[in-house]
Amino acid sequence: MKAPDFRYHRPTTVEEAIALLADAGDDGKVIAGGQSLVPIMNMRLAEPETLVDLTGVDELRTGSKTPSGACYGATTTHMMFEYELVPDVTRGLLPHAAAGIGYPAIRNRGTVGGSLAHSDSSAEWPTVMAALDAAVHVRSVRGARTVPVRELLLGFFTTALEPDELITEVEVPGLAPTARWGMYKMCRKPGEFAESLAVALGEAEPDGPWREVELWLGAAADRPLRLNSTEEAVRGEAFADLLPDRLVAPLAADLGQDLSAIDPTGRHALQLHAVTVQRALQSAERGDTA
Amino acid sequence: MNEITVHLKVNGRPHTLRTAGRTTLADLLRDQLGLTGLHLGCEQGVCGACTVIVDGLPMRACLTLAGACEDSDVVTVEGLDGPDADRLRDAFSRHGALQCGFCTPGMLLSAHHLVRARQPLDREEVGVALSGNICRCTGYNGIVSAVREALEGGIAAESAAVTTRNHEE
Ligand SMILES: Cc1cc2nc3c(=O)[nH]c(=O)nc-3n(C[C@H](O)[C@H](O)[C@H](O)COP(=O)(O)OP(=O)(O)OC[C@H]3O[C@@H](n4cnc5c(N)ncnc54)[C@H](O)[C@@H]3O)c2cc1C
Ligand code: FES
Ligand code: FES
């Protein structure tokens, strides 16, 4: 199917873009890479009256280091992270995550700001950026504000952004030289959205257990989840003991599920999440990037 | 209708086109320029049949608005030329890498990008790199073999050129 008709604007500055958005009101929408919005418009699940296209705004496609990490323009593409055309301050986590998003043709257009604003919990950036405690810089004609990603993502396709607000930058704190990360995406075919997506961040003995660990899970709820109970179960434990079966109970607690009442489909999903978390921990434990 | 004007280059030729704001690059190329090599299978980014090269990179023409291609340089299968393209076409026909041909233009453009990169790839890696191009006929084996052969041909041609130059010195 084809998208319904809309008014199309392609500004070249942020000032112009936010003015156009303010004029467009509730029926206006930003388009960046279009890799989520165009399919939705083609299926007529979204019918914006006005589109403000960011592809002409060069100042949004930049990346630079800051004293505490790095700042990436909202329209930095997944491909630019993958091939490190922007600086990486996460010891390989950002390029690794980017390389797993969709297919090359999708990564060449899709943007980090678009992915965060779209707020699909099975996508890579929401979970990875929440785990890293990144924040977005937001502009509108009413002013500027900074929103932590953990507060930006409110649910499926729902964010704390107002219709006239534009994400201009994503600010990512750098990982300490001693920090370890691990990530695992469970999907049946390369390039598909995750059935489960886990990120582990923390400090570990060279070959030993995690001293400190933070775990984040995507594709399990309407937004990325911090796994507090599972972290408890993992901390200080010898890695060999952390089999998926041992993670199921704390994971159920984190997801608010009652193990005795769970149906087979739910049990299967839980098992997938447990395996995904274990593999994320394992990839970090070995210090590689599986 | 909300009309816009787009200036872009397609297969080396400059065009100035009036079109609806909602027009995708795929519809612009097919309906207004008669370039029907690219196909529309899903219009959701999944099948890859609409893949074209925009400013040097493969992209989904079905998910790219025509307006976003202002001043861009677009290459479609009709304009795919040069030694790498010849190697690919030759290898595709020899390996039976196409049957109905619906996926072929997208396959060729995605594969051309791989071949140009000159990075050796095993079968598994070619499969992953082309996982965004769906073929309902061939079962992929012929496609993977053809792409690997064209890639190896490209790498060999380049090392041969280097050897020849060294001999001449
Ligand atoms: C076949 C296919 C497979 C995919 N697979 C994956 C995958 O495995 N993992 C994954 O993470 N993603 C995947 N994606 C989605 C892809 O990563 C998109 O690029 C991304 O979700 C959206 O980025 P975009 O720039 O294309 O945004 P758009 O589609 O342009 O916009 C998406 C939403 O964000 C809003 N928006 C965009 N930019 C801004 C901004 N700067 N400020 C405010 N609002 C903004 C838009 O208004 C819209 O609501 C896939 C897409 C396709 C088509
Ligand atoms: S038609 Fe564009 S990906 Fe299927
Ligand atoms: S040859 Fe028919 S779809 Fe590939």
Coordinates of C-alpha atoms and ligand atoms in Angstrom, one line a residue:
Chain A
M1 CA 0.0 0.0 0.0
K2 CA 1.0 3.6 -0.4
A3 CA 1.0 6.4 2.2
P4 CA -1.8 8.9 2.2
D5 CA -1.0 12.4 1.0
F6 CA 0.8 14.9 3.3
R7 CA 2.5 18.3 3.2
Y8 CA 6.2 17.8 2.9
H9 CA 8.9 20.1 4.3
R10 CA 12.6 19.6 4.1
P11 CA 14.3 22.3 6.3
T12 CA 18.0 22.8 6.5
T13 CA 18.4 24.1 10.1
V14 CA 17.1 23.0 13.5
E15 CA 15.5 26.5 13.9
E16 CA 13.5 26.0 10.8
A17 CA 12.5 22.5 11.7
I18 CA 11.1 23.4 15.1
A19 CA 9.3 26.3 13.7
L20 CA 7.7 24.0 11.0
L21 CA 6.8 21.5 13.7
A22 CA 5.2 24.2 15.9
D23 CA 3.1 25.4 12.9
A24 CA 2.0 21.9 12.1
G25 CA 0.5 21.3 15.5
D26 CA -0.8 17.8 16.5
D27 CA -1.0 16.5 13.0
G28 CA 2.7 17.2 12.2
K29 CA 5.4 14.6 12.4
V30 CA 9.1 14.4 12.1
I31 CA 10.6 12.0 9.6
A32 CA 14.3 11.1 9.9
G33 CA 15.4 7.8 8.2
G34 CA 11.8 6.8 7.5
Q35 CA 12.6 3.2 8.3
S36 CA 9.8 2.9 10.9
L37 CA 7.5 5.7 9.9
V38 CA 7.2 5.0 6.1
P39 CA 6.2 1.3 6.7
I40 CA 3.6 2.6 9.2
M41 CA 2.3 5.2 6.8
N42 CA 2.3 2.7 3.9
M43 CA 0.1 0.5 6.1
R44 CA -2.0 3.6 6.9
L45 CA -1.5 3.1 10.6
A46 CA -0.3 6.7 10.7
E47 CA -1.7 9.5 8.6
P48 CA 0.2 12.7 9.5
E49 CA -0.9 15.9 7.7
T50 CA 2.5 17.4 7.6
L51 CA 6.0 15.8 7.6
V52 CA 9.1 17.7 8.6
D53 CA 12.1 15.8 7.1
L54 CA 15.4 16.0 8.9
T55 CA 17.6 14.6 6.1
G56 CA 18.5 18.1 4.9
V57 CA 19.6 19.3 8.4
D58 CA 23.4 18.7 8.3
E59 CA 24.0 19.9 11.9
L60 CA 22.0 16.9 13.2
R61 CA 24.4 14.3 11.5
T62 CA 27.5 14.8 13.6
G63 CA 29.2 13.0 16.5
S64 CA 31.9 14.3 18.9
K65 CA 33.5 13.4 22.1
T66 CA 32.6 15.3 25.3
P67 CA 34.5 15.4 28.6
S68 CA 32.2 12.7 30.0
G69 CA 31.5 10.6 26.8
A70 CA 30.1 11.6 23.4
C71 CA 27.3 13.4 21.8
Y72 CA 25.7 12.2 18.6
G73 CA 23.4 14.2 16.4
A74 CA 19.9 12.7 16.2
T75 CA 20.2 11.7 12.5
T76 CA 23.4 9.8 13.0
T77 CA 22.7 6.5 11.1
H78 CA 23.1 3.0 12.5
M79 CA 25.7 2.5 9.7
M80 CA 27.8 5.4 11.0
F81 CA 28.0 3.7 14.5
E82 CA 28.7 0.3 12.9
Y83 CA 31.6 1.6 10.9
E84 CA 32.7 4.1 13.6
L85 CA 32.3 7.1 11.4
V86 CA 31.4 8.7 14.8
P87 CA 33.7 8.2 17.9
D88 CA 32.8 5.2 20.1
V89 CA 33.1 5.8 23.9
T90 CA 31.7 2.4 24.9
R91 CA 34.6 0.1 24.1
G92 CA 32.7 -1.4 21.2
L93 CA 29.1 -1.7 22.5
L94 CA 27.6 0.9 20.2
P95 CA 29.2 -0.4 17.0
H96 CA 28.2 -4.0 18.0
A97 CA 24.6 -3.0 18.7
A98 CA 24.4 -1.0 15.5
A99 CA 25.7 -3.8 13.3
G100 CA 22.8 -6.1 14.5
I101 CA 20.0 -3.7 13.5
G102 CA 18.0 -4.9 10.5
Y103 CA 19.8 -5.2 7.1
P104 CA 22.5 -3.0 5.6
A105 CA 20.0 -1.0 3.5
I106 CA 18.0 -0.3 6.8
R107 CA 21.2 0.7 8.7
N108 CA 22.2 3.1 5.9
R109 CA 19.0 5.2 6.5
G110 CA 17.7 4.5 10.0
T111 CA 18.8 6.9 12.7
V112 CA 19.5 6.7 16.4
G113 CA 17.1 9.6 17.2
G114 CA 14.4 8.0 15.1
S115 CA 14.8 4.7 16.9
L116 CA 14.5 6.3 20.3
A117 CA 11.5 8.4 19.4
H118 CA 9.8 5.4 17.9
S119 CA 10.2 3.5 21.3
D120 CA 9.9 -0.1 20.2
S121 CA 11.2 -2.2 23.1
S122 CA 12.5 -4.9 20.8
A123 CA 14.7 -2.5 18.9
E124 CA 18.4 -2.1 19.8
W125 CA 18.8 1.5 20.8
P126 CA 16.1 1.8 23.4
T127 CA 17.6 -1.0 25.5
V128 CA 21.3 -0.2 24.9
M129 CA 20.8 3.6 25.5
A130 CA 18.8 2.9 28.7
A131 CA 21.5 0.6 29.9
L132 CA 24.2 3.2 29.2
D133 CA 22.0 5.9 30.9
A134 CA 22.1 8.1 27.8
A135 CA 20.0 11.2 27.6
V136 CA 18.4 13.0 24.7
H137 CA 18.6 16.8 24.1
V138 CA 15.3 18.1 22.9
R139 CA 14.3 21.4 21.3
S140 CA 11.1 23.1 20.4
V141 CA 10.1 26.7 19.9
R142 CA 9.3 26.7 23.6
G143 CA 12.8 26.0 24.6
A144 CA 15.3 23.2 25.2
R145 CA 15.4 20.3 27.7
T146 CA 17.4 17.2 28.4
V147 CA 15.5 13.9 29.0
P148 CA 17.2 10.7 30.2
V149 CA 16.4 7.8 27.9
R150 CA 15.1 5.9 30.9
E151 CA 12.4 8.6 31.4
L152 CA 11.9 9.2 27.6
L153 CA 10.5 5.7 26.9
L154 CA 7.0 5.4 28.3
G155 CA 5.6 2.4 26.5
F156 CA 5.0 1.0 23.0
F157 CA 5.5 3.8 20.5
T158 CA 4.9 6.2 23.4
T159 CA 7.5 8.7 24.7
A160 CA 7.7 11.8 26.9
L161 CA 8.1 14.0 23.8
E162 CA 5.5 16.6 23.0
P163 CA 4.3 16.8 19.3
D164 CA 6.4 20.0 18.7
E165 CA 9.6 18.6 20.2
L166 CA 12.6 17.4 18.2
I167 CA 15.4 15.2 19.5
T168 CA 18.6 17.0 18.4
E169 CA 21.3 15.0 20.1
V170 CA 21.9 11.8 22.1
E171 CA 24.4 12.1 24.9
V172 CA 26.2 8.9 25.9
P173 CA 28.4 8.6 29.0
G174 CA 31.7 6.8 28.3
L175 CA 32.4 3.4 29.8
A176 CA 35.2 3.2 32.3
P177 CA 38.4 1.4 31.0
T178 CA 37.7 -1.4 33.5
A179 CA 34.0 -1.8 32.7
R180 CA 32.8 -4.8 30.9
W181 CA 29.8 -5.1 28.6
G182 CA 28.0 -8.0 27.1
M183 CA 25.0 -8.1 24.7
Y184 CA 22.9 -10.8 23.1
K185 CA 20.1 -10.5 20.6
M186 CA 17.9 -13.5 20.2
C187 CA 16.3 -13.6 16.7
R188 CA 15.5 -16.4 14.2
K189 CA 17.0 -14.7 11.2
P190 CA 19.8 -12.1 11.0
G191 CA 18.2 -8.6 10.8
E192 CA 14.9 -9.4 12.4
F193 CA 13.7 -7.6 15.4
A194 CA 14.7 -9.3 18.7
E195 CA 12.6 -11.9 20.4
S196 CA 14.8 -11.0 23.4
L197 CA 17.6 -8.6 23.9
A198 CA 19.9 -8.4 26.9
V199 CA 22.6 -6.0 27.9
A200 CA 25.0 -6.5 30.8
L201 CA 27.2 -3.8 32.1
G202 CA 29.5 -3.9 35.1
E203 CA 32.8 -4.9 36.7
A204 CA 34.1 -8.4 36.9
E205 CA 37.2 -10.1 38.1
P206 CA 39.5 -11.0 35.2
D207 CA 38.2 -14.5 34.9
G208 CA 35.8 -14.5 37.8
P209 CA 32.4 -13.5 38.9
W210 CA 30.7 -10.2 38.3
R211 CA 31.4 -7.9 41.2
E212 CA 29.0 -5.3 40.0
V213 CA 26.5 -5.8 37.2
E214 CA 23.5 -4.0 35.7
L215 CA 21.2 -6.0 33.5
W216 CA 18.7 -4.6 31.0
L217 CA 16.2 -6.6 28.9
G218 CA 14.4 -5.6 25.8
A219 CA 11.5 -7.2 23.9
A220 CA 10.0 -8.4 27.2
A221 CA 7.7 -5.5 28.1
D222 CA 6.5 -2.3 26.6
R223 CA 9.8 -0.7 27.4
P224 CA 13.3 -1.8 28.4
L225 CA 13.4 -3.3 31.8
R226 CA 16.1 -3.2 34.5
L227 CA 16.5 -6.6 36.0
N228 CA 17.1 -6.0 39.7
S229 CA 16.3 -9.5 41.1
T230 CA 18.4 -11.2 38.3
E231 CA 21.3 -8.9 39.1
E232 CA 21.1 -10.0 42.8
A233 CA 21.2 -13.6 41.6
V234 CA 24.2 -13.0 39.4
R235 CA 26.4 -10.8 41.6
G236 CA 29.4 -12.7 43.0
E237 CA 28.3 -16.0 41.6
A238 CA 30.8 -18.2 39.7
F239 CA 30.0 -18.0 36.1
A240 CA 29.7 -21.8 35.6
D241 CA 26.7 -21.8 38.1
L242 CA 24.7 -19.2 36.1
L243 CA 22.8 -21.6 33.9
P244 CA 19.6 -20.3 32.3
D245 CA 17.4 -22.5 34.6
R246 CA 18.7 -20.6 37.6
L247 CA 17.8 -17.3 36.1
V248 CA 14.2 -18.1 35.4
A249 CA 12.9 -17.5 38.9
P250 CA 14.6 -14.1 39.4
L251 CA 13.6 -13.1 35.9
A252 CA 10.0 -14.0 36.5
A253 CA 10.2 -11.7 39.6
D254 CA 11.6 -8.9 37.5
L255 CA 8.9 -9.3 34.9
G256 CA 6.2 -9.5 37.6
Q257 CA 5.2 -13.0 36.5
D258 CA 3.9 -15.8 38.8
L259 CA 5.8 -18.9 37.9
S260 CA 3.1 -21.3 39.2
A261 CA 0.4 -19.6 37.1
I262 CA 2.3 -19.2 33.8
D263 CA 1.0 -20.8 30.6
P264 CA 3.3 -22.7 28.2
T265 CA 3.7 -19.7 25.8
G266 CA 4.7 -17.5 28.7
R267 CA 7.1 -20.1 30.0
H268 CA 8.7 -20.4 26.6
A269 CA 9.2 -16.6 26.4
L270 CA 10.7 -16.6 29.9
Q271 CA 13.1 -19.4 29.0
L272 CA 14.2 -17.4 25.9
H273 CA 14.8 -14.4 28.0
A274 CA 16.8 -16.5 30.5
V275 CA 19.0 -17.9 27.8
T276 CA 19.5 -14.4 26.3
V277 CA 20.5 -12.9 29.6
Q278 CA 22.9 -15.8 30.2
R279 CA 24.5 -15.4 26.8
A280 CA 24.9 -11.6 27.3
L281 CA 26.7 -12.4 30.6
Q282 CA 28.8 -15.0 28.9
S283 CA 29.8 -12.8 26.0
A284 CA 31.0 -10.2 28.6
E285 CA 32.6 -12.8 30.8
R286 CA 34.8 -13.8 27.9
G287 CA 35.5 -10.2 27.1
D288 CA 34.4 -10.7 23.5
T289 CA 31.3 -9.4 21.7
A290 CA 29.1 -12.4 20.8
Chain B
M1 CA -2.2 17.2 -4.0
N2 CA 0.8 18.6 -2.2
E3 CA 3.4 18.9 -4.9
I4 CA 7.1 19.2 -4.5
T5 CA 10.0 19.6 -7.0
V6 CA 13.0 17.2 -6.8
H7 CA 16.4 17.6 -8.4
L8 CA 18.4 14.4 -8.6
K9 CA 20.7 12.3 -10.7
V10 CA 19.6 8.9 -11.9
N11 CA 22.1 6.6 -13.5
G12 CA 24.3 9.6 -14.3
R13 CA 21.6 11.8 -15.8
P14 CA 20.2 14.9 -14.0
H15 CA 16.4 15.2 -13.7
T16 CA 14.1 17.9 -12.3
L17 CA 10.7 16.3 -11.4
R18 CA 7.4 17.5 -10.0
T19 CA 5.7 14.9 -7.8
A20 CA 3.4 14.4 -4.8
G21 CA 5.0 14.9 -1.4
R22 CA 4.1 11.4 -0.5
T23 CA 5.9 9.8 -3.5
T24 CA 8.6 7.3 -2.6
L25 CA 11.8 7.0 -4.6
A26 CA 10.5 3.7 -5.8
D27 CA 7.4 5.2 -7.3
L28 CA 9.3 8.1 -8.7
L29 CA 11.7 5.8 -10.5
R30 CA 9.1 3.3 -11.8
D31 CA 6.2 5.6 -12.6
Q32 CA 7.9 8.9 -13.7
L33 CA 11.2 7.6 -15.2
G34 CA 10.0 4.2 -16.4
L35 CA 12.8 2.5 -14.6
T36 CA 10.9 -0.7 -13.8
G37 CA 13.9 -2.8 -12.9
L38 CA 13.4 -2.3 -9.2
H39 CA 10.4 -4.2 -7.9
L40 CA 7.9 -3.5 -5.0
G41 CA 7.3 -6.7 -3.1
C42 CA 6.2 -5.5 0.4
E43 CA 6.6 -1.7 0.7
Q44 CA 7.6 -2.4 4.3
G45 CA 11.4 -2.7 4.0
V46 CA 11.4 -6.5 4.4
C47 CA 11.9 -8.1 1.0
G48 CA 14.7 -6.0 -0.6
A49 CA 13.3 -6.1 -4.1
C50 CA 13.3 -2.3 -4.3
T51 CA 17.0 -1.9 -3.2
V52 CA 18.8 0.9 -5.1
I53 CA 22.0 2.8 -4.5
V54 CA 21.6 6.3 -3.1
D55 CA 24.8 8.3 -2.8
G56 CA 26.9 5.2 -2.9
L57 CA 24.9 3.1 -0.4
P58 CA 22.2 0.5 -0.8
M59 CA 18.8 1.7 0.4
R60 CA 15.2 0.7 0.3
A61 CA 13.5 2.8 -2.4
C62 CA 10.1 1.9 -0.9
L63 CA 11.1 3.5 2.4
T64 CA 12.8 6.5 1.0
L65 CA 10.8 9.6 0.2
A66 CA 11.5 11.2 -3.2
G67 CA 11.8 14.5 -1.5
A68 CA 14.6 13.2 0.7
C69 CA 16.7 12.5 -2.5
E70 CA 17.1 16.2 -3.4
D71 CA 20.6 16.5 -4.9
S72 CA 21.2 12.7 -4.6
D73 CA 22.9 10.4 -7.0
V74 CA 20.8 7.3 -7.6
V75 CA 21.9 4.1 -9.4
T76 CA 19.3 1.5 -10.4
V77 CA 19.9 -1.9 -12.0
E78 CA 19.5 -0.3 -15.4
G79 CA 22.6 1.9 -14.7
L80 CA 24.7 -0.8 -12.9
D81 CA 27.9 -0.9 -15.0
G82 CA 31.5 -1.8 -14.9
P83 CA 33.7 -4.9 -14.3
D84 CA 32.0 -5.8 -11.0
A85 CA 28.6 -5.6 -12.5
D86 CA 29.7 -7.7 -15.5
R87 CA 31.2 -10.3 -13.1
L88 CA 28.0 -10.5 -11.1
R89 CA 25.7 -10.8 -14.1
D90 CA 27.9 -13.5 -15.6
A91 CA 28.1 -15.4 -12.3
F92 CA 24.4 -15.1 -11.7
S93 CA 23.5 -16.7 -15.1
R94 CA 26.1 -19.4 -14.7
H95 CA 25.0 -20.4 -11.2
G96 CA 21.3 -20.3 -11.8
A97 CA 21.1 -17.5 -9.3
L98 CA 17.7 -16.4 -10.7
Q99 CA 14.5 -18.0 -11.8
C100 CA 11.6 -15.6 -12.0
G101 CA 13.9 -12.6 -11.6
F102 CA 11.7 -10.6 -9.2
C103 CA 14.4 -10.4 -6.5
T104 CA 17.3 -10.1 -8.9
P105 CA 17.6 -6.3 -9.3
G106 CA 17.7 -5.9 -5.5
M107 CA 20.1 -8.9 -5.2
L108 CA 22.4 -7.4 -7.8
L109 CA 22.6 -4.0 -6.1
S110 CA 23.1 -5.4 -2.6
A111 CA 25.7 -7.9 -4.0
H112 CA 27.5 -5.2 -6.0
H113 CA 28.0 -3.3 -2.8
L114 CA 29.6 -6.4 -1.2
V115 CA 31.8 -7.2 -4.2
R116 CA 33.0 -3.6 -4.4
A117 CA 34.2 -3.8 -0.8
R118 CA 36.7 -6.6 -1.8
Q119 CA 36.4 -8.2 1.7
P120 CA 36.7 -12.0 1.4
L121 CA 33.5 -13.6 2.7
D122 CA 32.6 -17.2 3.4
R123 CA 29.1 -18.6 2.5
E124 CA 27.7 -17.9 5.9
E125 CA 28.9 -14.3 5.8
V126 CA 27.4 -13.8 2.3
G127 CA 24.2 -15.2 3.6
V128 CA 24.1 -12.8 6.5
A129 CA 25.0 -9.8 4.3
L130 CA 22.2 -10.6 1.9
S131 CA 19.6 -11.6 4.6
G132 CA 17.6 -8.5 3.7
N133 CA 17.0 -9.7 0.2
I134 CA 14.3 -12.4 -0.1
C135 CA 14.2 -14.9 -3.0
R136 CA 11.2 -17.2 -3.3
C137 CA 12.5 -19.3 -6.1
T138 CA 16.2 -20.3 -6.0
G139 CA 16.8 -21.5 -2.4
Y140 CA 19.7 -19.1 -2.3
N141 CA 22.5 -21.6 -3.0
G142 CA 23.1 -20.3 -6.5
I143 CA 22.9 -16.7 -5.4
V144 CA 25.5 -17.2 -2.6
S145 CA 27.8 -19.1 -5.0
A146 CA 27.5 -16.4 -7.7
V147 CA 28.2 -13.6 -5.3
R148 CA 31.3 -15.4 -3.8
E149 CA 32.6 -16.1 -7.3
A150 CA 32.2 -12.4 -8.4
L151 CA 33.8 -11.3 -5.2
E152 CA 36.8 -13.7 -5.6
G153 CA 37.0 -12.5 -9.3
G154 CA 37.2 -8.9 -8.2
I155 CA 39.8 -9.6 -5.6
A156 CA 41.9 -11.7 -8.1
A157 CA 41.6 -9.1 -10.8
E158 CA 43.0 -6.5 -8.4
S159 CA 45.9 -8.6 -7.2
A160 CA 46.7 -9.5 -10.9
A161 CA 46.8 -5.8 -11.7
V162 CA 49.2 -5.2 -8.8
T163 CA 51.4 -8.1 -9.9
T164 CA 51.5 -6.7 -13.4
R165 CA 52.4 -3.3 -12.2
N166 CA 55.2 -4.7 -10.0
H167 CA 56.6 -6.6 -13.0
E168 CA 56.6 -3.5 -15.1
E169 CA 58.6 -1.6 -12.6
Ligands
LIG1 C1 12.8 -4.5 7.6 C2 13.2 -3.7 8.8 C3 13.9 -4.3 9.8 C4 14.3 -3.6 11.0 N1 15.0 -4.2 11.9 C5 15.4 -3.6 13.1 C6 16.1 -4.2 14.1 O1 16.4 -5.4 14.0 N2 16.4 -3.5 15.2 C7 16.1 -2.2 15.3 O2 16.4 -1.6 16.3 N3 15.4 -1.5 14.4 C8 15.0 -2.2 13.2 N4 14.3 -1.5 12.3 C9 13.9 -0.1 12.5 C10 15.0 0.9 12.1 O3 16.1 0.7 13.0 C11 14.5 2.3 12.1 O4 15.6 3.0 11.5 C12 14.3 3.0 13.4 O5 13.4 2.3 14.2 C13 13.7 4.4 13.2 O6 14.7 5.3 12.8 P1 14.3 6.3 11.6 O7 15.4 7.3 11.6 O8 14.2 5.5 10.4 O9 13.0 7.0 12.1 P2 11.7 7.4 11.3 O10 11.0 6.2 10.7 O11 11.9 8.5 10.4 O12 10.8 7.9 12.5 C14 10.4 7.0 13.5 C15 9.6 7.8 14.6 O13 10.4 8.7 15.3 C16 10.1 10.1 15.1 N5 11.3 10.8 15.0 C17 12.4 10.5 14.1 N6 13.4 11.3 14.4 C18 13.0 12.2 15.4 C19 13.7 13.2 16.1 N7 14.9 13.6 15.8 N8 13.0 13.8 17.1 C20 11.7 13.5 17.4 N9 11.1 12.5 16.8 C21 11.7 11.8 15.8 C22 9.2 10.1 13.9 O14 8.2 11.1 14.0 C23 8.5 8.7 14.0 O15 7.5 8.7 14.9 C24 14.0 -2.2 11.1 C25 13.2 -1.6 10.1 C26 12.9 -2.3 9.0 C27 12.1 -1.6 7.9
FES2 S1 9.4 -3.4 -1.5 FE1 10.9 -2.3 -0.5 S2 11.7 -3.8 0.8 FE2 10.0 -4.9 -0.1
FES3 S1 14.3 -15.5 -8.6 FE1 12.2 -15.5 -8.2 S2 12.3 -14.4 -6.3 FE2 14.3 -14.7 -6.6

